Short mmCIF file of C-alpha atoms in Angstrom, two decimals:
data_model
loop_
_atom_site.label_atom_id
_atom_site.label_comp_id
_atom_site.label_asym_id
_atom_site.label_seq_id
_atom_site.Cartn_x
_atom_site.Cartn_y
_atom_site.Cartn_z
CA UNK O 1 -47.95 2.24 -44.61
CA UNK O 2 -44.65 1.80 -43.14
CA UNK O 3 -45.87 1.56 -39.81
CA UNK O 4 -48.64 -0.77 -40.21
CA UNK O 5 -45.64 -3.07 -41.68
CA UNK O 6 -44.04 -2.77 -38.47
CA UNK O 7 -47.01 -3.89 -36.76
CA UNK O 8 -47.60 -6.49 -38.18
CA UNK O 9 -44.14 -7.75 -37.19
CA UNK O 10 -44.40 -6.75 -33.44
CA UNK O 11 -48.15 -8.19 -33.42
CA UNK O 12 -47.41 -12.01 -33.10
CA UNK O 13 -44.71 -11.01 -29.71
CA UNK O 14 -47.25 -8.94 -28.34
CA UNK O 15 -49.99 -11.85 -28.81
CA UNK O 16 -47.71 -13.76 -26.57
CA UNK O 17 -46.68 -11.18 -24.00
CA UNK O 18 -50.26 -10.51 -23.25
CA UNK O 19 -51.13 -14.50 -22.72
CA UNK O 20 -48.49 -15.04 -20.99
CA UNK O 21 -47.44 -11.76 -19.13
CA UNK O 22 -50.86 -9.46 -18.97
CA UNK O 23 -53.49 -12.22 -18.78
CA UNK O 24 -51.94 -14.02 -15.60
CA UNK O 25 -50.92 -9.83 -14.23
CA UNK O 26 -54.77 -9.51 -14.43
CA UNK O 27 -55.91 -12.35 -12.82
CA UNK O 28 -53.62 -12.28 -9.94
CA UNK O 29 -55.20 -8.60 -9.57
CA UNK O 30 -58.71 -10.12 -10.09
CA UNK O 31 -58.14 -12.92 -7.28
CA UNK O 32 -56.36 -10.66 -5.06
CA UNK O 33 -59.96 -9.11 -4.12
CA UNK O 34 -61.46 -12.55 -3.51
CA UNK O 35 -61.17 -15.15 -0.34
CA UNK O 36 -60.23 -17.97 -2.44
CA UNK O 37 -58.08 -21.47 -1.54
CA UNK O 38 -57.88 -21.90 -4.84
CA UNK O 39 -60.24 -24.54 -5.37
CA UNK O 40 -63.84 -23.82 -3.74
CA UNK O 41 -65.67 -20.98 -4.65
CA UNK O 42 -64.55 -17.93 -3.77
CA UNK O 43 -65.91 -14.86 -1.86
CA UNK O 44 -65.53 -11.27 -2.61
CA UNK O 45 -63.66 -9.47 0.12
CA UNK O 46 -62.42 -6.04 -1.50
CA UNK O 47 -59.56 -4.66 -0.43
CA UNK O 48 -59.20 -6.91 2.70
CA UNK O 49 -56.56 -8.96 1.42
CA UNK O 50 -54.49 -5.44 0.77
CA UNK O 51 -55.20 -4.42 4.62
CA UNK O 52 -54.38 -8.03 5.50
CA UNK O 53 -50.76 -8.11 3.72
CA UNK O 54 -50.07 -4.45 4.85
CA UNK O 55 -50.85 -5.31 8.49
CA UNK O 56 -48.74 -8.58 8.30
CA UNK O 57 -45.98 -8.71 10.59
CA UNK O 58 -44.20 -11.78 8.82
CA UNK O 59 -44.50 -9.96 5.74
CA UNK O 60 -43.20 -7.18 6.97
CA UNK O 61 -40.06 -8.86 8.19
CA UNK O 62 -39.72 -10.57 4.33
CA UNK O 63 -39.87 -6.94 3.11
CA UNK O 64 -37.44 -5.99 5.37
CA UNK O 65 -34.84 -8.70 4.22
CA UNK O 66 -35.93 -7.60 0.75
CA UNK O 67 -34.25 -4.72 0.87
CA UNK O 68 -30.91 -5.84 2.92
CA UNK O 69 -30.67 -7.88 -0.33
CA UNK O 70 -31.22 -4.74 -2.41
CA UNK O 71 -27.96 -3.49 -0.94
CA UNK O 72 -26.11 -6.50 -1.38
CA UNK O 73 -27.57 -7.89 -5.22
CA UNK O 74 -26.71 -4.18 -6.13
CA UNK O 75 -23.91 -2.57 -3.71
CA UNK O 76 -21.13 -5.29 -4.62
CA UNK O 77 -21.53 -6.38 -7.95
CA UNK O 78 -22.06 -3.05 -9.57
CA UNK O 79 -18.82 -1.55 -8.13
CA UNK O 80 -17.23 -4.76 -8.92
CA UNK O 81 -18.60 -5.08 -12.58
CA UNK O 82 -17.20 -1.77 -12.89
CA UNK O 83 -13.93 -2.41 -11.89
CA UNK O 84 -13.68 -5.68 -13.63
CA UNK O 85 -14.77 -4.23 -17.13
CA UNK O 86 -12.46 -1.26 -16.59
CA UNK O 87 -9.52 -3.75 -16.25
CA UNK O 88 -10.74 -6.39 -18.74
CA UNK O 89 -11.21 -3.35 -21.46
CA UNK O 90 -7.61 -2.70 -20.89
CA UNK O 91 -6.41 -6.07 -20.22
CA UNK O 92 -7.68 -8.52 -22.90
CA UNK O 93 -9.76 -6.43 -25.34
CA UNK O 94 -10.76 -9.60 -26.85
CA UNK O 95 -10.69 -13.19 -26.35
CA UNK O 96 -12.36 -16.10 -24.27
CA UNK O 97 -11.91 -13.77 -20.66
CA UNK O 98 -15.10 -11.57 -22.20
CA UNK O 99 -17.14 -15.46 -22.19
CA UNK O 100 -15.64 -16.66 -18.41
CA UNK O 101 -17.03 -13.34 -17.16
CA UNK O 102 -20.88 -14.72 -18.08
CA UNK O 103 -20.89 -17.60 -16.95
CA UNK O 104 -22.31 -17.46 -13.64
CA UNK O 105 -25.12 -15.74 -15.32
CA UNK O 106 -25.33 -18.38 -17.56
CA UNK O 107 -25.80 -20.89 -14.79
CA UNK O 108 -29.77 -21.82 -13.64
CA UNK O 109 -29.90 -19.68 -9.97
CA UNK O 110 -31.34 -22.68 -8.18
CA UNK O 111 -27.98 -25.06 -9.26
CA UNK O 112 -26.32 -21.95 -8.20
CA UNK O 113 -27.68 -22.34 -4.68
CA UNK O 114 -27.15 -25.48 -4.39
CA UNK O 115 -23.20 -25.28 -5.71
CA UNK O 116 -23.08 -22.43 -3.04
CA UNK O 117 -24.88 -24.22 -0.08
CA UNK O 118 -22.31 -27.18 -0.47
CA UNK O 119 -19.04 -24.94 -0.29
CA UNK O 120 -20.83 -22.38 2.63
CA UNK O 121 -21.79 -25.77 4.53
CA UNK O 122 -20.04 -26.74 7.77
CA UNK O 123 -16.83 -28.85 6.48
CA UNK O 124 -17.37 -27.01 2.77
CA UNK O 125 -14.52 -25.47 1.04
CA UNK O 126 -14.81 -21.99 2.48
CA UNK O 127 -14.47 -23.26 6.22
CA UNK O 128 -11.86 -25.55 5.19
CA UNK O 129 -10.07 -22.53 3.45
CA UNK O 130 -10.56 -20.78 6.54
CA UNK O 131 -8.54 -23.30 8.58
CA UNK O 132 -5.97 -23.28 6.08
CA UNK O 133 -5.33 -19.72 7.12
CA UNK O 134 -5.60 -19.75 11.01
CA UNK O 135 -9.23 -18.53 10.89
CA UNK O 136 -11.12 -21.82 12.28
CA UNK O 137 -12.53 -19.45 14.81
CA UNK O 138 -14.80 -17.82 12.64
CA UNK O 139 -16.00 -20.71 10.82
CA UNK O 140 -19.53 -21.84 10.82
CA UNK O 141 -22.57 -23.21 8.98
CA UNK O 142 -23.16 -19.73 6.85
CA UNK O 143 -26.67 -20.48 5.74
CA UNK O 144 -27.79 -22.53 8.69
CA UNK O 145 -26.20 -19.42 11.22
CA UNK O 146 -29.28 -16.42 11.47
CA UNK O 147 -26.84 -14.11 12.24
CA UNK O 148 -25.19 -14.96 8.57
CA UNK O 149 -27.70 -16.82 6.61
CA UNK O 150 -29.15 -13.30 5.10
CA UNK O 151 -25.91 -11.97 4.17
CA UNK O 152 -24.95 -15.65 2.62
CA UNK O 153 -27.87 -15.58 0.41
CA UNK O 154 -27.15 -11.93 -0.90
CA UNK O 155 -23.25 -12.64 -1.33
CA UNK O 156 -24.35 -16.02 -3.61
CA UNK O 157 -26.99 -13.28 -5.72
CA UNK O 158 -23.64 -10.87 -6.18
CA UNK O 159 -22.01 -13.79 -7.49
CA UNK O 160 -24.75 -14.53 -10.20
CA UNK O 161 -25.16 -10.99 -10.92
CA UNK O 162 -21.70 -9.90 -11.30
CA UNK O 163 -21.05 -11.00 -14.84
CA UNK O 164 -24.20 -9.84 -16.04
CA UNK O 165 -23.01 -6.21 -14.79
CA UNK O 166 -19.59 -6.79 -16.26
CA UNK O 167 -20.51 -7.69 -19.72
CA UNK O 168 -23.17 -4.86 -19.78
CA UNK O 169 -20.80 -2.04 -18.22
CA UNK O 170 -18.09 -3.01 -20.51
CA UNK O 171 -20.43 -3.17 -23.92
CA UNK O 172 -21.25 0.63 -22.86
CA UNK O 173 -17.52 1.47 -22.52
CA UNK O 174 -16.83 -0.24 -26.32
CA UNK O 175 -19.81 2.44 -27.07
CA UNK O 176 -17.34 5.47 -26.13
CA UNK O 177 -15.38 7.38 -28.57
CA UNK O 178 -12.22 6.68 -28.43
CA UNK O 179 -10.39 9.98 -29.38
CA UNK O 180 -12.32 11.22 -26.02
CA UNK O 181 -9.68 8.82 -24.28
CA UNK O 182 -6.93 9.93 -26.55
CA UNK O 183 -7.81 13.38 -25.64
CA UNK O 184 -7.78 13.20 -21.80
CA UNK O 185 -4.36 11.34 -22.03
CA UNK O 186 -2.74 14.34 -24.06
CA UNK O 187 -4.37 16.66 -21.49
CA UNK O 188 -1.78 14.75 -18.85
CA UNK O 189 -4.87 12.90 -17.36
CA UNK O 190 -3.90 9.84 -15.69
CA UNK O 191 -5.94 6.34 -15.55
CA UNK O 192 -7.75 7.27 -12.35
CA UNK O 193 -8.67 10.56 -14.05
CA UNK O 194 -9.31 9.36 -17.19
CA UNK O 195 -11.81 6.70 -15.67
CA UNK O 196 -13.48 9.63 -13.91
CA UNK O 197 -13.84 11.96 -16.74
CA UNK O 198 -14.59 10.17 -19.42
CA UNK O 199 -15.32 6.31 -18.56
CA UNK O 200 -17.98 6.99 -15.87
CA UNK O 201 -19.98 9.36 -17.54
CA UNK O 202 -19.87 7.11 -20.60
CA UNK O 203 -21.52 4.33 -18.56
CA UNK O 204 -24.40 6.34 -17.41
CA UNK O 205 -26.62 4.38 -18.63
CA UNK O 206 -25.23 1.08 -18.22
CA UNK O 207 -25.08 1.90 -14.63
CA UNK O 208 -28.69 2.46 -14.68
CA UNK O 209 -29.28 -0.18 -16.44
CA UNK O 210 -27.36 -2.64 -13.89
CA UNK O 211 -28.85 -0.78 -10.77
CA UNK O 212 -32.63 -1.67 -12.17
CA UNK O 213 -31.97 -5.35 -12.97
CA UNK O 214 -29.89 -5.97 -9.50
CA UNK O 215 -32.50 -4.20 -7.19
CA UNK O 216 -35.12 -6.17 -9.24
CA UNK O 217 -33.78 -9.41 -8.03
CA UNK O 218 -33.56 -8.73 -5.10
CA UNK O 219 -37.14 -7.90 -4.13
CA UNK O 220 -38.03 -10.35 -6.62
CA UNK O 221 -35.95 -13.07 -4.94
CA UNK O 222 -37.06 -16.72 -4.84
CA UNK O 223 -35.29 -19.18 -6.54
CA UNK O 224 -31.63 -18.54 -4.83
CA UNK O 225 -33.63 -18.36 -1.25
CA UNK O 226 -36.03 -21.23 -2.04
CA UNK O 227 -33.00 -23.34 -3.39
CA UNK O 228 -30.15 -22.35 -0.19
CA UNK O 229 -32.41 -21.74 2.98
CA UNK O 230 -36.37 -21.69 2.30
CA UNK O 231 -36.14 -18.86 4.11
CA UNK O 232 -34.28 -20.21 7.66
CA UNK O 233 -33.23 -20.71 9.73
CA UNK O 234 -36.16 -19.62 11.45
CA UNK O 235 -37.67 -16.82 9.30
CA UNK O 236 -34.07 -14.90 8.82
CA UNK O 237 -33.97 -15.45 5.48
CA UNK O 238 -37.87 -15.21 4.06
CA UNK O 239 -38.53 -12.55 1.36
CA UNK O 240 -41.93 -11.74 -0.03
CA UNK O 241 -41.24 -14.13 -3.04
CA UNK O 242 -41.28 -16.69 -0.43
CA UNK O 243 -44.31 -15.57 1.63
CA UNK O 244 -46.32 -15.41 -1.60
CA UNK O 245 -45.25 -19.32 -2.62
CA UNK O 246 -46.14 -20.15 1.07
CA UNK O 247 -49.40 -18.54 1.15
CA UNK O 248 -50.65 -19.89 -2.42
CA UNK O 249 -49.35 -23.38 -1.86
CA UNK O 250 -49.12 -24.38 1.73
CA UNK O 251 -51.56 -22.29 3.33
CA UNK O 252 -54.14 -22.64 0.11
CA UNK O 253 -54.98 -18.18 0.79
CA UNK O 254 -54.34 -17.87 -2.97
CA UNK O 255 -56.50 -14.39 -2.14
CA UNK O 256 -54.04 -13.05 -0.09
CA UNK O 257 -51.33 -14.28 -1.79
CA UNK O 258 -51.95 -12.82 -4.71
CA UNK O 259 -52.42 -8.96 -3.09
CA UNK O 260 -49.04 -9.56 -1.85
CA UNK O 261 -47.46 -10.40 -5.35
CA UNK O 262 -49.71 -7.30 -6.88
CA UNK O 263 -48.23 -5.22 -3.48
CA UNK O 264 -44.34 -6.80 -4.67
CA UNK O 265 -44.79 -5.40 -8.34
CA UNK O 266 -46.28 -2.38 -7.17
CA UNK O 267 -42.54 -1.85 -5.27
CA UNK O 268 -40.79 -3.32 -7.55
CA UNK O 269 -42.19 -0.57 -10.43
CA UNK O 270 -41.68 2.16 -7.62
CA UNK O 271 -38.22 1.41 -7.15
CA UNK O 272 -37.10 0.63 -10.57
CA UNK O 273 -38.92 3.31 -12.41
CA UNK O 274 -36.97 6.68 -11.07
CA UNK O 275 -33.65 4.47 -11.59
CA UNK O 276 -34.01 4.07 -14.56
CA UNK O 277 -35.37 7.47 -15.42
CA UNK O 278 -32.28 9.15 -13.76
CA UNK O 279 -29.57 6.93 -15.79
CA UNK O 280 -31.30 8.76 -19.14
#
């Protein structure tokens, strides 16, 4: 009886979830075996749309910078969001420090990318700071620059991620016991080895946690890209969020566009999945 209570609570979110989540997931499945522009009728093609986006070489290339943003969503501001919550958990155990460190999650991604492509432009602050300091040699247009446009994009996606992985790292190291930290310290255990012994482990999870969301953006990425470079100069900068907005709405191959989103979550799930089933 108790259960059937709880269903009925849970019922009315899972109403919406499948409109809204399951019913477009299947449809973007159903079209992805059609020829379709996304007006005419369509044609039934099988799985020549899959063979189509596997055989792509410009989607291949997106894939590619895909995952040099995997390393750079997750590879700086998980060690950093470490770091940070270790010293704000010592630092300021309470007070407004806790709210600064959200709020460049709690800015929209594309005004992100726009804040970002002002200050990485040309004469923006960071080239300006650069001459400040006797390095006008290495300045440059960061996001208009192929050989730095990629790296640009990934550095503004740390940025937005980092206080997301701060808040959640140091939530999970409020969850540890503290006469485990009393404990190492009367062992002789110093901060570094206290952090090792009993912190880190204590964050399993979190780190999990944080490694799944962060490499989830990154193959996911649109927004940040659409709103900083849509994906230039040249192609340095497309991901397959982009090639699948391209294909549905400039090209009109809603068909093949939509294998390639069904190919993205298919990674996506394949790469998040064991993540998250190791941090357990």
């Amino acid at each position: 009886m108790r259960r059937s209570v709880g269903w009925l609570f849970v019922l009315p979110a899972l109403a919406v979830y499948a409109l809204f989540v399951l019913r477009p997931l299947a449809s973007t499945v159903r079209y992805s075996l059609y020829r379709w522009d996304g007006v005419g009728p369509a044609t039934w093609v099988g799985w020549d749309n899959y063979l189509a986006v596997v055989g792509d070489p410009d989607l291949r290339g997106a894939l590619g910078h895909a995952l040099v943003l995997v390393v750079l969503f997750t590879g700086v501001p998980v060690p950093l969001g470490l770091l940070a919550a270790a010293v704000v958990r010592r630092a300021a155990p309470s007070g407004p420090v806790r709210l600064v460190l959200l709020l460049p999650q709690a800015v929209p991604l594309v005004a992100a990318g726009i804040a970002w492509s002002l200050l990485l432009s040309s004469t923006g602050a960071v080239n300006r700071l650069l001459d400040a300091v006797g390095l006008g040699g290495v300045t440059r247009a960061w996001l208009g620059d192929s050989s730095t446009a990629l790296a640009a994009v990934g550095l503004i996606g740390a940025w937005v991620l980092l206080g997301l992985c701060t808040t959640l790292l140091l939530a999970g190291m409020e969850r540890i016991d503290p006469a485990l930290h009393e404990a190492a310290r009367l062992d002789g255990a110093g901060p570094w080895r206290e952090f090792r012994a009993v912190t880190l482990p204590g964050v399993r999870r979190e780190l999990g946690v944080c490694a799944a969301v962060t490499t989830i953006a990154a193959l996911a990425s649109f927004d940040v890209v659409y709103a900083t470079t849509r994906g230039g100069p040249g192609d340095a900068t497309s991901v397959p969020g982009l090639e699948v907005f391209s294909l549905a709405f400039a090209r009109r191959e809603v068909g093949l566009a939509s294998a390639a989103a069904v190919v993205l979550v298919v990674l996506v799930l394949a790469v998040a999945a064991p993540v998250l089933r190791r941090a357990r």
